[in-house]
Amino acid sequence: MSTEPGLEQERPPSTLHRRTLWSVLLLLLAAMLAMLVWLAGVYETAQVQGRLERDAEQTVGDVQAAFTRNVQSLQALQYSDPTPNSWNIDAAAMLREHRELVRVEWRDNVLQVKTQVDSPFRMPVFDHIGRANAQSEVFLACTTARRFSGPAYSSSYFVPFADGLGVQVLELCLPLQSAGQPAGYLVATYALQEVLDALPEHPTVRNNEIAFTEGDGTRLAMRRSKRSGSHVFTTQQLVDLPGTSLVLRMDSWRGSPDLFPNVLTALVTAMSIALVSVLVLLAKDMRRRFKAEHDLADALAFRKAMEDSLVTGLRARDLQGRITYVNPAFCQMVGFPEEELLGHSIPAPYWPPEFVDEYQQRQMIRLAGNSPPREGYESVFMRKDGSRFPVLIIEAPLINAQGVQTGWMSAFLDISEQRRVEALSRTSQERLQATARLATVGEMASLLSHELNQPLAAISSYATGSLNLLADGPDAAKEFGVDLTLAMQRIAEQAERAGKVIKSVHDFVRRRDTLREAVAPQELLEAILPLINLQARQLAVVVQTEVAPDVPCVVCDRTMVEQVLLNLARNAMQSMDQPHFLERVLRISVRRVHGEGRKQWLEFSVADMGGGITPDVQLQLFNPFFTTKAEGMGLGLSLCRTVVEQHGGALVFKPNVPQGTVFVFTLPIRAVA
Ligand code: ADP
């Protein structure tokens, strides 16, 4: 990632948008998870609270049941119409069984104590304050009891002991009847602490803290339990008793593990953790994707820039020949916009109408699966304005990522400029050739004048003779037996001979169009022989020509090839122009040779018996302007080689036997396209 400061602003809007979405998603998810955990906690608390309330209700039930049972036990004391003594025994027995009762009294109708028994488990409760000081509660309870005609309870009150401690007690007054008449009261004093302690030992009671409280929450009596945590759940329930009501408070202590005590909370938490992990993984994956996307966009931009900068036209076609892709260079080349080309099938709009059949055939071959030549092929396309231009096409199969061919990819080079330069160089080459030919003729001027001299001298002498005869009169000729007609014929013959010499020079010099045509080798030789002979006569060279009988015509630019033969023949004759070369033979021969494969060549050789070529001359032989002759131009051999190579052949040289040099060049029998 780049740390350049300005880069953040340059992010595309889609990235910002995506980031915002992600942030919102994360926030929502975090809020949802927090809410889930909170709800689970609330649910959990509600569950615990509910359970506690049920427990408290049960405990209240237990307390009330215990009070009711005790009322029955107290009533049982009176069943057998007891005497105070027997009553005392039964009451003491009862107190032994019920620790919560601290005292039982049998009182008469005016609430005077007939007899009373204290609990054997503790010191008599009222010893310190005196029973008379607690009469008001008893009185109230008994008044209520009489009104109800059933048991009634007083409100609870505190009885202090001598040691500063004390006990919270509650009076129960049970009215007695005998034969439908009031027969006194049974008053039982409960110690509230013992009421709690006497509760049946089940888990609810064991695990929770239970207390009787005042309306303001002051605890009157409390049964402790083991505190197992720092969180407390509390509930308060009323214990309704006839004449009064007690408030029972139950506290349940829970530890911190109770924050997630049940499966639901744990499940929600686990799911939240899993969700967050998945989200983190997803975010990582997304980041990888963004990076890949970014890289891909970079690669695409790079490819696009590359395509746009290309001068080579590119075009892709599917296997049905429809155009699936073109680059800007191709559109520029053919002058059609991309929209007009894409999806276009054959014939393509840039095919010149005159070539449609030929190109269609080529396409058929290509679509049949035949690979085009690797080095490409040339073709002609048409621009939108109708102008034609040559192109070089290189095609290759288009293979997709699965390795299946889906079409063809072609690269196009507009070769009009190349063609123009080639034409230009050809023209200058031709001009050079023509100049060289003129130079040759210039060099041959003295030979020409000598050659023309002979017929002209002959004409002149025939004419002088004839004139002399005519001056002597018409009979003089007869007299000397000379036929003037014959003289005239000789004059005509010599004039014709001179004319031929001039024509041969004219033919050679005349610039012709560079047209390739089928020419018999014999014709080539005959065209230059008069010129060769001019020099041969002067240098006393014997010219021998030998054309093998089976040689076929060769397709060539005859002017050029004549020039090559003439140059080689002249060089050969000049190499023998030394006084010590007595045997001066120039041998020009033509034969057919077989090359590699089935290729056939015509081989022209020009052999001399001159001084040969020294090694240092050999190195520079074909360099333009290299010459060893005082009047030479040094262009001959370099032009010869260019011409031969343009025809697809080769020009070499080798020593001749017994002496001299042989220059050999080949021309293919089939023309090179
Ligand atoms: P030029 O004839 O004007 O010198 P060329 O290119 O025809 O130019 O020949 C270059 C040189 O090659 C000649 O000057 C000569 O030295 C050498 N040369 C060409 N042909 C022969 C030959 N048949 N025998 C010996 N030397 C030759």
XYZ file of C-alpha atoms and ligand atoms in Angstrom, residues 443 567-568 570-575 606 608 610-614 617 620-623 625-629 631-639 660-663, ligand 1:
66
model
C 34.367 3.784 -72.997
C 30.015 -6.378 -67.751
C 31.433 -9.799 -66.959
C 34.291 -6.919 -70.675
C 36.047 -7.500 -67.345
C 37.165 -10.892 -68.648
C 38.552 -9.450 -71.884
C 40.291 -6.602 -70.068
C 41.975 -9.100 -67.717
C 31.982 -16.241 -68.152
C 38.729 -15.841 -69.132
C 43.707 -13.624 -67.745
C 45.772 -12.966 -64.656
C 43.187 -14.073 -62.030
C 42.224 -12.122 -58.927
C 44.642 -11.550 -56.054
C 41.343 -7.647 -54.552
C 36.785 -5.786 -52.064
C 35.683 -7.122 -55.409
C 31.972 -6.374 -54.962
C 32.401 -3.059 -53.133
C 33.603 2.109 -56.670
C 36.370 -0.427 -56.145
C 38.492 -0.642 -59.264
C 42.067 -1.432 -60.224
C 41.719 0.202 -63.620
C 39.592 4.524 -66.315
C 37.317 2.151 -64.372
C 34.293 3.203 -62.301
C 34.183 0.174 -59.978
C 30.406 -0.172 -60.313
C 30.203 -3.141 -62.672
C 30.421 -6.101 -60.293
C 28.376 -4.514 -57.513
C 25.561 -3.824 -60.007
C 42.219 -16.864 -65.308
C 38.884 -16.501 -63.570
C 35.357 -17.845 -64.032
C 32.408 -15.705 -62.953
P 35.631 -1.771 -63.197
O 35.571 -2.777 -64.286
O 35.065 -0.482 -63.554
O 36.975 -1.695 -62.577
P 34.198 -3.756 -61.741
O 33.350 -3.687 -60.523
O 33.620 -4.406 -62.935
O 34.700 -2.313 -62.066
O 35.511 -4.573 -61.389
C 36.218 -4.272 -60.198
C 37.605 -4.853 -60.238
O 37.577 -6.258 -60.227
C 38.336 -4.582 -61.489
O 38.971 -3.301 -61.422
C 39.326 -5.717 -61.550
O 40.488 -5.421 -60.789
C 38.639 -6.848 -60.880
N 38.156 -7.807 -61.893
C 36.900 -7.881 -62.321
N 36.757 -8.930 -63.196
C 37.960 -9.529 -63.277
C 38.490 -10.671 -64.020
N 37.697 -11.388 -64.852
N 39.800 -10.988 -63.873
C 40.570 -10.250 -63.018
N 40.143 -9.176 -62.297
C 38.862 -8.820 -62.440
